[in-house]
Amino acid sequence: MFLRTVLYITLRSDAVPVTKLEVTNRQSFANGESFGDVGVYELLEGTAHFAVDPLNERNTAITDLELASRDSNGKVQFSAGFAMLQPVNPDRGNRRILFDVVNRGRKTALSLNSVSAATDPTAPLDPGNGFLMRHGYTVVWCGWQADVPPTPGLIGLQAPEALGPRGSLTGQILCQFQANEPTQVFLLADREHVPHPALDVDEATATLTVRDHPNSPPTPVDRGKWSFVRVEDGEAEPEPSHIYMPAGFDSGKIYQLVYTTRGSIIVGLGFAAVRDVVSYLKYAGSAEGNPCGVAMEYAYGFGRSQSGRFLRQLIHLGLNEDEEERMALDGIIPHVGGGMRGEFNLRFGQPSKDVCYIIPELFPFTDTEQVDPATGERSSLLARMEERGKVPKIMFTNTSAEYWRGDAALIHTDLETMLDAPESPSVRRYHFAGCQHGAGEFPPLEVRPADGIRGQLPFNSVDYTPLLRAALQNLDRWVSAGEAPPPSRHPSLSNGTAVESHSVLKKFENLPGVRVPTQTTRALRLDYGPEAHLGRTTTLPAIEGSEYPALVSDIDDSFNELDGIRLPDLTVPVATYTGWNLRDQSIGNQDLFIGITGGLAGWTLPFPATPEDRQSSGDLRLSIKERYGSKEEYLKQVEAAVQSLIDEGYFLVEDLPEAIDRASRKYDYFLGKNHSS
């Protein structure tokens, strides 16, 4: 093992965007553990410095870049946190970059190593099962999000402000809040991120509304019942970064605040940071200070949830070409982004915001041309890339949760014909059936440790991580060798497996112990006005035909989803798994899905253990004993199901033993837990 702190500065020419790379820490990874033939890895951490040309055509899609201050060379300077895991012996690596788009400043790519999300960003990185290291990937992180809080261990972006003739810009902004316990105060930001303070704490035209459901009409809250105030040590003082309501905000309710702020960071520079650091590591030589040591052949981008939405917007904006017109990312996996994007290139943008049904659902959704029959708008997500003739290989991966949120099916739906949309030759669309937004843990959690949230039923326990590992390897072969990956698999209108969500909920009403919501969630068509990218429309009036169709997979007689990539959890089941879970009454608004302002959670409901258990409970699902004569028979079916996925290309051989072991543990757990005797 070695551990050392160093500082070296790599100076670059003024002609390229990465001007300096400071590495302030360099240390052995995982206590010097050796990963197969690749060997030992090291971790580098520091800061990347950039200077981009606002007049370069490849940068013109960045909102307000022309309003930034420029240096003596006419460039716009900014910086971002940087980190990299690489083989100590670069010649043993696979010469592939896996660029992990950090989620709210947190590293996520090691989840592909079956590592659970860390609650402490300063904790040492966990190698998990070592998958990425054993396969030789160089894993890279660079900050892109301008409102990441200054918390140690988080990776953020330091970008300049847009300046008008009178200095800082002013305009309206929208914040959304939802509490899981009673409170009187909210920070004017999402999840403790850097807030946009109110310009005037006495602003009379600021508005606050409340609703029970995203698709319900809002109810105004009287201006006299709330104020821009912070309460500390029992004392209330006017403070522009907090909202205060003495009567308290109700748990589970959805509050939306519109107010005037001053100061707009050029958040779209986050795209330039990602693009340019990848290009630097791919194309710069060791003489130019490239820390990779050897030439990187390919770079793949992975982003989960918020970061998956970021990648969808990078694709839509065509910001994958650097200033020298070279592609940065050769392959992209926007994971659990659904059909959403976000405030990643908006004046007064809040990149942290994940307000479903407000800014993220922006037409177009599909990778091929799509027409919205309500507006006549015609476009595709890939239009700019295709016009340039530089389209990376893309795998859109989603779980049941993004379908139940109401937007994931839009990525493969022809809204005019209500049939499956054609698919670009550069794209695959994969639905991980019966899974929730984040990979499930087993035994099923009853309370989420990160936030203390409880659902009506224990959380979804399907671990879809093996599907992501296979997707990455398939993407690599697609890019590097031209080997076509397995075909897209998702709920289909053409074959009848994609149906309206309310029709599936009707079926769940017949399952004992399950509550269903009275209202489903749908993406909204909203009129942002002709200058939406400038953040000038915050009232967001709905247009005629305001709701898009909300399609999900139909279910079988075990109440598990019929279409998508179905793991043995669904094809050889001992339980029902969903991508939705209602809030427990202890956290308020119990008829609303958990995670309506973020990633949805699902639930796990084991089958009855025996026929007698099924009859006594009135359960419609066959019991475990009725389905499988013995545990040996069950495991034999599981092995056959996994082998089928391997043969089809959706699963890796190396993950077979763990899949069988997990199935064995589930069988014992659910059989014992549900047996009434």
XYZ file of C-alpha atoms in Angstrom:
677
model
C 0.000 0.000 0.000
C 1.135 3.557 -0.631
C -0.421 6.837 0.420
C 0.886 10.219 -0.490
C -0.398 13.702 -1.064
C 1.065 15.526 -4.012
C 0.434 18.716 -5.896
C 1.311 18.992 -9.506
C -0.055 21.355 -12.087
C -0.290 20.423 -15.707
C -0.086 23.497 -17.875
C -1.827 23.376 -21.203
C -1.885 25.573 -24.256
C -4.377 28.448 -24.381
C -5.924 26.737 -27.406
C -7.524 23.859 -25.473
C -10.253 23.976 -22.806
C -8.460 22.045 -20.031
C -5.831 24.559 -18.982
C -4.633 22.994 -15.753
C -5.129 19.762 -13.837
C -4.203 19.907 -10.165
C -3.830 16.546 -8.460
C -3.783 17.190 -4.726
C -4.092 13.599 -3.560
C -2.784 10.354 -4.982
C -3.152 7.128 -3.050
C -3.499 3.398 -3.327
C -7.070 2.177 -3.833
C -8.663 -0.464 -1.589
C -5.510 -0.853 0.535
C -3.528 -2.044 -2.430
C -5.866 -4.909 -3.350
C -4.961 -6.568 -6.647
C -7.787 -7.047 -9.146
C -7.206 -10.100 -11.339
C -4.808 -9.619 -14.231
C -5.172 -5.821 -14.044
C -3.537 -5.563 -10.635
C -3.491 -2.640 -8.227
C -5.433 0.602 -8.712
C -4.704 4.137 -7.548
C -7.012 7.053 -6.782
C -6.228 10.568 -7.986
C -8.152 13.590 -6.683
C -7.903 17.289 -7.426
C -9.300 20.117 -9.533
C -9.676 20.579 -13.277
C -9.448 24.119 -14.659
C -11.069 25.133 -17.932
C -11.191 28.030 -20.376
C -13.769 27.750 -23.174
C -14.336 29.930 -26.198
C -17.845 31.469 -26.083
C -17.648 32.122 -29.828
C -16.879 28.511 -30.747
C -19.863 26.937 -32.506
C -19.646 23.849 -30.298
C -20.403 26.029 -27.242
C -23.301 28.117 -28.529
C -25.914 25.774 -27.016
C -24.772 26.781 -23.508
C -27.312 29.294 -22.212
C -25.930 32.751 -21.342
C -22.307 31.819 -22.033
C -21.983 35.089 -23.959
C -22.816 36.958 -20.721
C -19.838 35.594 -18.776
C -16.716 37.600 -18.002
C -13.782 36.741 -20.273
C -10.047 36.566 -19.705
C -7.417 38.332 -21.807
C -7.704 35.614 -24.438
C -11.456 36.044 -24.732
C -12.129 32.754 -22.898
C -14.546 31.945 -20.076
C -12.789 30.339 -17.130
C -14.246 27.882 -14.604
C -13.172 24.867 -12.559
C -14.513 21.605 -11.185
C -13.618 18.848 -8.770
C -11.898 15.867 -10.378
C -11.119 12.276 -9.399
C -9.919 9.167 -11.197
C -9.370 5.475 -10.457
C -6.822 3.893 -12.763
C -4.557 0.847 -12.893
C -1.118 1.504 -11.431
C 0.180 -0.309 -14.507
C -1.842 1.403 -17.284
C -0.796 -1.215 -19.856
C -2.883 -3.781 -17.963
C -6.070 -1.709 -18.243
C -8.604 -2.014 -21.064
C -7.978 1.572 -22.279
C -11.612 2.449 -21.695
C -12.820 5.394 -19.636
C -16.008 4.955 -17.674
C -17.046 8.521 -16.966
C -19.387 8.603 -13.976
C -21.629 11.686 -14.026
C -21.729 12.414 -10.309
C -25.175 12.573 -8.704
C -25.480 15.652 -6.476
C -21.709 15.539 -6.119
C -21.606 11.836 -5.205
C -19.808 9.078 -7.065
C -22.215 6.390 -8.314
C -20.392 4.169 -10.827
C -19.102 1.802 -8.156
C -22.704 0.671 -7.778
C -21.836 -1.508 -10.799
C -19.525 -3.315 -8.347
C -22.598 -4.038 -6.165
C -21.634 -1.307 -3.705
C -24.497 0.276 -1.782
C -24.793 4.051 -1.825
C -22.518 5.601 0.794
C -24.071 8.057 3.243
C -20.671 9.612 4.034
C -19.036 11.184 0.939
C -15.685 11.308 2.750
C -15.624 7.550 3.413
C -13.015 5.499 1.495
C -14.316 4.117 -1.791
C -15.527 0.528 -1.509
C -14.351 -1.779 -4.323
C -17.314 -4.133 -3.850
C -16.925 -7.175 -6.073
C -14.246 -5.383 -8.117
C -16.077 -5.779 -11.449
C -14.907 -2.499 -13.026
C -11.352 -3.012 -11.808
C -11.098 -6.644 -12.909
C -12.202 -5.559 -16.378
C -9.631 -2.770 -16.471
C -11.777 0.363 -16.657
C -10.365 3.784 -15.802
C -13.173 5.406 -13.803
C -13.341 9.206 -13.983
C -15.382 11.805 -12.114
C -15.617 15.553 -12.747
C -17.944 18.102 -11.201
C -20.718 19.498 -13.370
C -23.341 20.752 -10.899
C -23.060 24.371 -9.799
C -25.340 24.170 -6.750
C -23.629 21.282 -4.938
C -23.209 22.298 -1.277
C -19.650 22.813 0.028
C -19.687 19.477 1.842
C -16.345 17.635 2.110
C -16.188 14.732 -0.304
C -18.716 16.114 -2.801
C -17.596 17.020 -6.333
C -19.018 20.263 -7.738
C -18.603 22.946 -10.389
C -17.357 26.495 -9.829
C -18.820 28.493 -12.711
C -19.128 32.250 -13.403
C -22.275 34.317 -13.207
C -24.160 35.697 -16.195
C -23.963 39.501 -16.193
C -26.232 41.973 -17.937
C -25.818 45.722 -18.534
C -26.756 46.339 -14.890
C -24.713 43.519 -13.427
C -26.357 40.469 -11.850
C -29.541 39.257 -13.507
C -32.876 39.156 -11.726
C -35.844 36.905 -12.479
C -38.391 34.494 -11.086
C -37.608 31.019 -9.841
C -39.640 28.033 -8.641
C -38.838 25.787 -5.684
C -40.756 22.701 -4.581
C -40.843 21.248 -1.068
C -42.172 18.070 0.515
C -41.543 17.057 4.120
C -41.766 13.627 5.734
C -42.436 15.126 9.148
C -43.996 18.398 10.324
C -41.771 21.459 9.898
C -42.072 25.232 9.860
C -39.027 26.018 7.721
C -37.567 25.037 4.349
C -34.285 26.084 2.754
C -34.895 27.600 -0.702
C -33.139 24.696 -2.393
C -33.499 21.003 -3.048
C -31.872 18.687 -0.485
C -29.668 21.256 1.224
C -28.120 22.478 -2.009
C -26.926 26.050 -2.511
C -30.074 28.230 -2.512
C -31.134 31.100 -4.742
C -31.990 33.776 -2.153
C -35.042 35.966 -2.477
C -34.271 39.415 -3.848
C -36.834 41.043 -1.549
C -38.005 39.299 1.627
C -41.142 41.467 1.495
C -41.977 40.617 -2.137
C -45.764 40.895 -2.336
C -46.060 39.041 -5.645
C -44.265 35.909 -4.453
C -46.682 32.953 -4.404
C -46.927 29.701 -2.452
C -49.287 26.885 -3.425
C -50.019 23.438 -1.991
C -51.433 20.253 -3.477
C -51.802 16.570 -2.593
C -50.839 15.205 -5.992
C -48.648 16.462 -8.862
C -51.576 16.236 -11.288
C -54.025 18.001 -8.953
C -54.774 21.734 -9.174
C -52.843 23.844 -6.651
C -54.396 25.723 -3.748
C -52.891 29.171 -3.017
C -51.531 29.797 0.473
C -52.298 33.297 1.727
C -49.201 35.549 1.582
C -49.762 36.594 5.166
C -49.345 33.015 6.422
C -45.721 32.613 5.354
C -42.572 34.700 4.994
C -38.915 34.627 4.036
C -37.617 33.967 7.532
C -35.106 31.738 9.247
C -35.701 30.470 12.772
C -32.645 29.824 14.923
C -32.605 29.222 18.677
C -36.306 30.033 18.732
C -35.767 33.461 17.177
C -37.269 34.351 13.778
C -35.401 36.809 11.574
C -35.994 37.900 7.966
C -33.644 35.805 5.839
C -33.744 35.499 2.032
C -32.690 31.826 1.814
C -35.527 30.259 3.848
C -39.313 30.145 3.868
C -41.168 30.042 7.180
C -44.800 29.225 8.002
C -45.690 29.470 11.700
C -48.640 27.080 11.324
C -46.293 24.508 9.804
C -46.042 22.684 6.502
C -48.076 19.465 6.367
C -46.150 16.219 5.943
C -46.363 14.746 2.473
C -48.030 17.758 0.870
C -46.399 19.277 -2.213
C -45.589 22.990 -1.859
C -44.427 25.196 -4.740
C -42.943 28.639 -4.228
C -42.389 31.213 -6.986
C -40.333 34.281 -6.104
C -37.789 36.728 -7.545
C -34.071 36.075 -7.148
C -30.857 37.790 -8.203
C -27.800 36.115 -9.682
C -27.684 33.393 -12.325
C -24.750 30.991 -12.492
C -24.087 29.655 -16.004
C -25.043 26.103 -15.069
C -24.741 24.838 -18.656
C -20.956 24.939 -18.299
C -21.400 21.595 -16.554
C -21.793 20.040 -20.002
C -18.531 21.620 -21.149
C -16.754 20.288 -18.044
C -17.862 16.724 -18.755
C -17.130 16.927 -22.464
C -13.737 18.607 -22.164
C -12.262 16.530 -19.367
C -13.185 13.363 -21.264
C -11.693 14.749 -24.489
C -8.524 15.723 -22.633
C -8.096 12.226 -21.189
C -8.844 10.610 -24.559
C -6.829 12.768 -26.901
C -4.006 14.455 -24.936
C -0.668 12.712 -24.767
C 1.523 12.100 -21.747
C 3.663 15.056 -22.822
C 0.623 17.232 -22.289
C 0.279 15.960 -18.735
C -2.450 13.373 -19.324
C -2.442 11.306 -16.092
C -3.818 8.219 -17.880
C -0.304 7.325 -18.963
C -1.488 5.524 -22.114
C -3.869 6.495 -24.894
C -7.492 5.865 -24.039
C -9.312 4.248 -26.953
C -12.936 4.772 -25.908
C -14.960 6.651 -23.317
C -18.393 5.676 -21.982
C -20.672 7.895 -19.925
C -22.833 6.510 -17.121
C -25.349 8.595 -15.200
C -27.962 7.459 -12.698
C -31.239 9.276 -11.960
C -30.438 13.019 -11.930
C -27.233 12.235 -13.813
C -29.134 10.113 -16.319
C -31.375 13.108 -16.982
C -28.232 15.214 -17.419
C -26.984 12.803 -20.091
C -30.340 12.910 -21.876
C -29.992 16.680 -22.060
C -26.372 16.474 -23.221
C -27.622 14.253 -26.051
C -30.458 16.643 -26.918
C -28.175 19.694 -26.921
C -25.527 17.921 -29.003
C -22.824 18.878 -26.500
C -20.711 15.757 -26.979
C -18.311 17.351 -29.481
C -15.386 19.363 -28.184
C -14.127 22.629 -29.675
C -12.062 20.651 -32.177
C -15.213 18.764 -33.271
C -14.117 15.442 -31.763
C -16.603 13.176 -29.995
C -15.990 12.905 -26.280
C -18.227 10.007 -25.211
C -18.368 7.058 -27.610
C -21.148 5.362 -25.673
C -23.719 6.616 -23.157
C -25.924 4.881 -20.576
C -28.506 7.317 -19.156
C -29.841 5.120 -16.341
C -33.272 5.623 -14.708
C -33.682 9.029 -16.354
C -37.003 8.036 -17.920
C -38.224 10.650 -20.373
C -36.971 13.516 -18.238
C -34.279 16.156 -18.454
C -33.822 19.041 -15.999
C -32.649 22.558 -15.165
C -29.154 21.873 -16.452
C -28.951 24.663 -19.036
C -31.415 27.238 -17.776
C -31.073 30.824 -16.602
C -31.541 30.710 -12.807
C -31.271 26.938 -13.237
C -31.310 24.635 -10.228
C -29.550 21.460 -11.413
C -30.454 19.768 -8.125
C -34.165 20.160 -8.821
C -35.975 16.927 -9.666
C -39.502 18.329 -9.643
C -41.408 15.776 -11.651
C -44.104 17.211 -13.913
C -42.585 20.704 -13.914
C -39.353 21.296 -15.854
C -37.979 17.802 -16.598
C -40.678 16.479 -18.969
C -39.717 18.349 -22.088
C -40.600 17.236 -25.611
C -39.102 15.401 -27.499
C -38.676 12.123 -25.648
C -37.742 9.629 -28.374
C -34.469 9.002 -30.197
C -36.293 9.074 -33.552
C -38.572 11.832 -34.835
C -41.720 12.218 -32.788
C -44.797 14.417 -33.250
C -46.875 15.730 -30.366
C -50.443 15.691 -31.715
C -51.566 18.282 -29.165
C -49.032 20.906 -30.284
C -47.869 19.773 -33.718
C -44.260 19.958 -32.548
C -41.927 17.586 -34.397
C -38.439 16.659 -33.183
C -36.174 13.935 -31.803
C -33.700 13.699 -28.966
C -30.881 12.907 -31.415
C -31.691 15.608 -34.001
C -28.583 17.757 -33.389
C -26.198 14.817 -33.183
C -27.612 13.260 -36.341
C -27.347 16.563 -38.190
C -23.649 16.585 -37.344
C -23.254 12.892 -38.199
C -21.645 12.164 -34.830
C -23.932 9.940 -32.802
C -22.555 7.799 -29.954
C -24.036 4.414 -29.100
C -26.724 4.882 -26.445
C -28.512 2.509 -24.069
C -31.502 3.996 -22.267
C -32.073 1.841 -19.176
C -35.086 2.280 -16.918
C -36.921 0.443 -14.170
C -40.616 0.055 -13.443
C -40.440 3.136 -11.237
C -39.851 5.532 -14.128
C -42.815 3.980 -15.951
C -45.049 4.428 -12.911
C -43.825 8.018 -12.627
C -45.540 8.459 -15.990
C -42.681 9.331 -18.333
C -40.450 6.338 -19.212
C -42.799 4.882 -21.841
C -42.675 8.195 -23.692
C -39.139 7.359 -24.869
C -40.499 4.598 -27.125
C -44.052 5.781 -27.915
C -45.342 7.263 -31.168
C -47.786 9.799 -29.742
C -49.687 10.120 -33.033
C -50.383 6.448 -33.684
C -50.032 5.229 -30.077
C -47.801 2.423 -31.311
C -44.141 1.736 -30.587
C -41.868 4.450 -31.965
C -39.182 3.456 -34.489
C -35.712 3.052 -33.006
C -32.458 4.684 -34.052
C -29.747 2.214 -35.155
C -27.516 3.819 -32.499
C -29.932 3.161 -29.622
C -31.214 0.388 -27.368
C -34.058 0.839 -24.868
C -34.096 -1.527 -21.901
C -36.735 -1.832 -19.187
C -35.619 -3.640 -16.026
C -38.974 -5.211 -15.205
C -40.275 -5.328 -11.647
C -37.521 -3.080 -10.280
C -37.548 0.205 -8.391
C -35.498 3.349 -9.067
C -32.535 2.130 -7.015
C -31.356 -1.477 -6.862
C -33.256 -3.413 -4.203
C -31.705 -4.768 -1.035
C -32.434 -8.139 0.523
C -33.989 -8.835 2.975
C -36.531 -6.169 1.982
C -36.094 -2.912 3.876
C -39.052 -1.645 5.869
C -37.439 1.722 6.541
C -34.958 3.406 4.208
C -31.819 4.154 6.240
C -30.925 7.251 4.210
C -34.108 9.214 4.976
C -36.192 7.145 7.418
C -39.075 6.813 4.944
C -41.510 3.936 5.397
C -43.877 2.637 2.717
C -47.164 0.793 2.865
C -45.188 -2.427 2.226
C -41.494 -3.369 2.543
C -39.383 -1.976 -0.273
C -38.603 -3.690 -3.568
C -35.774 -6.213 -3.118
C -34.854 -6.981 -6.760
C -31.190 -6.239 -7.466
C -30.880 -5.254 -11.128
C -27.133 -4.474 -10.937
C -26.143 -7.548 -13.020
C -28.184 -6.122 -15.902
C -26.156 -2.899 -15.786
C -22.886 -4.816 -15.788
C -23.981 -6.741 -18.869
C -25.195 -3.539 -20.531
C -21.772 -1.906 -20.078
C -19.952 -4.887 -21.559
C -22.421 -5.010 -24.448
C -21.936 -1.286 -25.031
C -18.173 -1.749 -25.158
C -18.414 -4.523 -27.753
C -20.918 -2.454 -29.754
C -18.608 0.568 -29.857
C -15.238 -1.148 -30.145
C -16.049 -4.188 -32.284
C -19.353 -3.375 -33.941
C -21.104 -6.308 -32.228
C -24.807 -5.525 -32.007
C -26.137 -5.722 -28.440
C -29.283 -7.661 -27.526
C -32.481 -6.119 -28.882
C -34.437 -3.523 -26.964
C -36.906 -4.949 -24.490
C -39.685 -2.916 -22.926
C -43.487 -2.752 -22.613
C -44.929 -2.635 -26.107
C -48.054 -1.011 -27.493
C -47.690 -3.125 -30.601
C -47.931 -6.419 -28.725
C -50.320 -5.174 -26.037
C -48.019 -5.342 -23.008
C -47.901 -1.540 -22.578
C -51.133 -0.423 -20.926
C -52.465 2.594 -19.039
C -51.274 2.576 -15.429
C -54.764 2.958 -13.976
C -55.836 -0.347 -15.573
C -53.023 -2.196 -13.796
C -53.864 -0.567 -10.469
C -57.384 -1.932 -10.858
C -55.907 -5.431 -10.774
C -53.907 -4.684 -7.624
C -57.146 -3.779 -5.845
C -57.836 -7.525 -5.698
C -54.659 -8.297 -3.771
C -55.146 -8.496 0.025
C -53.089 -6.025 2.033
C -52.413 -3.680 -0.887
C -53.659 -0.097 -1.053
C -53.777 1.572 -4.444
C -53.797 5.318 -5.130
C -56.978 7.044 -6.230
C -55.044 9.018 -8.854
C -52.203 8.000 -11.157
C -49.287 10.202 -12.145
C -48.813 11.559 -15.657
C -46.294 13.803 -17.363
C -47.713 17.221 -18.222
C -47.503 19.321 -21.361
C -46.612 22.774 -20.095
C -46.158 26.028 -21.991
C -42.783 27.501 -21.096
C -42.967 30.290 -23.643
C -40.528 31.052 -26.489
C -37.599 31.779 -24.147
C -37.991 28.921 -21.709
C -34.222 28.352 -21.646
C -33.865 31.797 -20.087
C -35.996 30.799 -17.117
C -38.564 33.523 -17.682
C -41.725 31.450 -17.357
C -42.405 30.046 -13.913
C -46.197 30.007 -13.786
C -46.135 27.036 -16.174
C -49.683 27.142 -17.573
C -50.891 23.807 -18.878
C -51.899 23.671 -22.520
C -54.900 21.914 -24.022
C -54.558 18.138 -23.779
C -52.121 18.736 -20.955
C -51.402 15.153 -19.886
C -49.310 12.665 -21.806
C -50.362 8.987 -21.702
C -49.025 7.092 -18.673
C -48.069 3.601 -19.828
C -46.646 0.742 -17.775
C -46.137 -2.973 -18.289
C -49.157 -5.206 -17.817
C -48.853 -7.931 -15.177
C -49.191 -11.714 -15.094
C -51.102 -13.923 -12.630
C -48.313 -13.513 -10.070
C -48.869 -9.721 -10.353
C -45.370 -9.318 -11.785
C -44.640 -7.365 -14.948
C -44.948 -9.116 -18.294
C -42.492 -7.204 -20.447
C -38.970 -5.900 -20.261
C -35.862 -7.799 -19.164
C -37.297 -10.131 -16.539
C -34.889 -11.448 -13.947
C -35.591 -14.826 -12.243
C -37.226 -12.827 -9.448
C -40.105 -12.395 -11.922
C -39.873 -15.485 -14.134
C -39.351 -17.939 -11.228
C -40.977 -15.842 -8.508
C -41.523 -16.249 -4.793
C -42.956 -12.726 -4.421
C -44.533 -9.823 -6.283
C -42.377 -6.767 -6.988
C -43.489 -3.317 -8.117
C -42.025 0.043 -9.113
C -44.486 1.974 -6.910
C -45.108 2.111 -3.172
C -47.516 4.380 -1.325
C -46.383 6.565 1.542
C -46.978 5.236 5.040
C -49.452 7.269 7.088
C -46.613 8.165 9.494
C -45.027 10.417 6.843
C -48.272 11.966 5.577
C -50.220 11.987 2.300
C -50.635 8.214 2.282
C -52.380 8.125 -1.127
C -49.260 9.438 -2.887
C -46.362 7.440 -4.299
C -43.077 7.571 -2.389
C -40.541 9.642 -4.297
C -42.896 11.733 -6.374
C -40.278 14.487 -6.328
C -37.509 12.029 -7.059
C -36.891 8.342 -7.639
C -39.906 6.166 -6.968
C -39.713 3.231 -4.594
C -41.407 -0.125 -5.106
C -42.586 -2.873 -2.813
C -42.101 -6.592 -2.159
C -45.031 -8.865 -1.244
C -44.111 -12.542 -0.748
C -46.395 -15.283 -1.984
C -48.242 -17.355 0.619
C -46.030 -20.221 1.721
C -48.614 -23.014 1.430
C -52.080 -23.585 -0.064
C -53.528 -23.299 3.423
C -51.873 -19.899 3.911
C -53.252 -18.748 0.566
C -56.794 -19.865 1.362
C -56.812 -18.295 4.829
C -55.621 -14.933 3.494
C -57.741 -14.901 0.342
C -54.631 -14.323 -1.762
C -55.140 -14.795 -5.506
C -51.526 -15.829 -6.103
C -50.409 -19.439 -5.993
C -48.350 -20.302 -2.938
C -44.654 -21.118 -3.030
C -45.353 -24.788 -2.296
C -47.913 -24.977 -5.110
C -45.426 -23.505 -7.580
C -42.370 -25.575 -6.649
C -42.316 -29.117 -5.349
C -39.013 -28.516 -3.578
C -36.265 -25.966 -3.156
C -34.081 -28.041 -5.474
C -36.690 -27.826 -8.216
C -36.996 -24.092 -7.656
C -33.242 -23.501 -7.911
C -33.050 -25.648 -11.026
C -35.641 -23.377 -12.667
C -33.744 -20.278 -11.495
C -30.503 -21.550 -13.017
C -32.279 -22.252 -16.310
C -33.820 -18.757 -16.285
C -30.441 -17.102 -15.668
C -28.815 -19.212 -18.367
C -31.496 -18.064 -20.795
C -30.644 -14.431 -19.999
C -26.955 -15.227 -20.502
C -27.665 -16.841 -23.861
C -29.675 -13.783 -24.914
C -26.874 -11.429 -23.824
C -28.616 -9.623 -20.959
C -26.609 -11.295 -18.157
C -22.951 -12.173 -17.591
C -21.720 -15.688 -16.856
C -19.703 -14.374 -13.911
C -22.923 -13.289 -12.159
C -24.609 -16.710 -12.321
C -23.408 -18.083 -8.924
C -24.525 -14.984 -7.009
C -27.933 -15.038 -8.732
C -28.531 -18.625 -7.613
C -27.310 -17.888 -4.082
C -29.611 -14.863 -3.798
C -32.568 -16.905 -5.052
C -31.797 -19.590 -2.463
C -31.821 -17.037 0.333
C -35.089 -15.528 -0.909
C -36.774 -18.915 -1.035
C -35.824 -19.733 2.564
C -36.674 -16.256 3.830
C -40.109 -15.939 2.235
C -41.116 -19.542 2.874
C -40.342 -19.199 6.566
C -41.682 -15.661 6.941
C -45.088 -16.389 5.403
C -45.841 -19.828 6.798
C -48.699 -19.436 9.294
C -47.738 -22.549 11.239
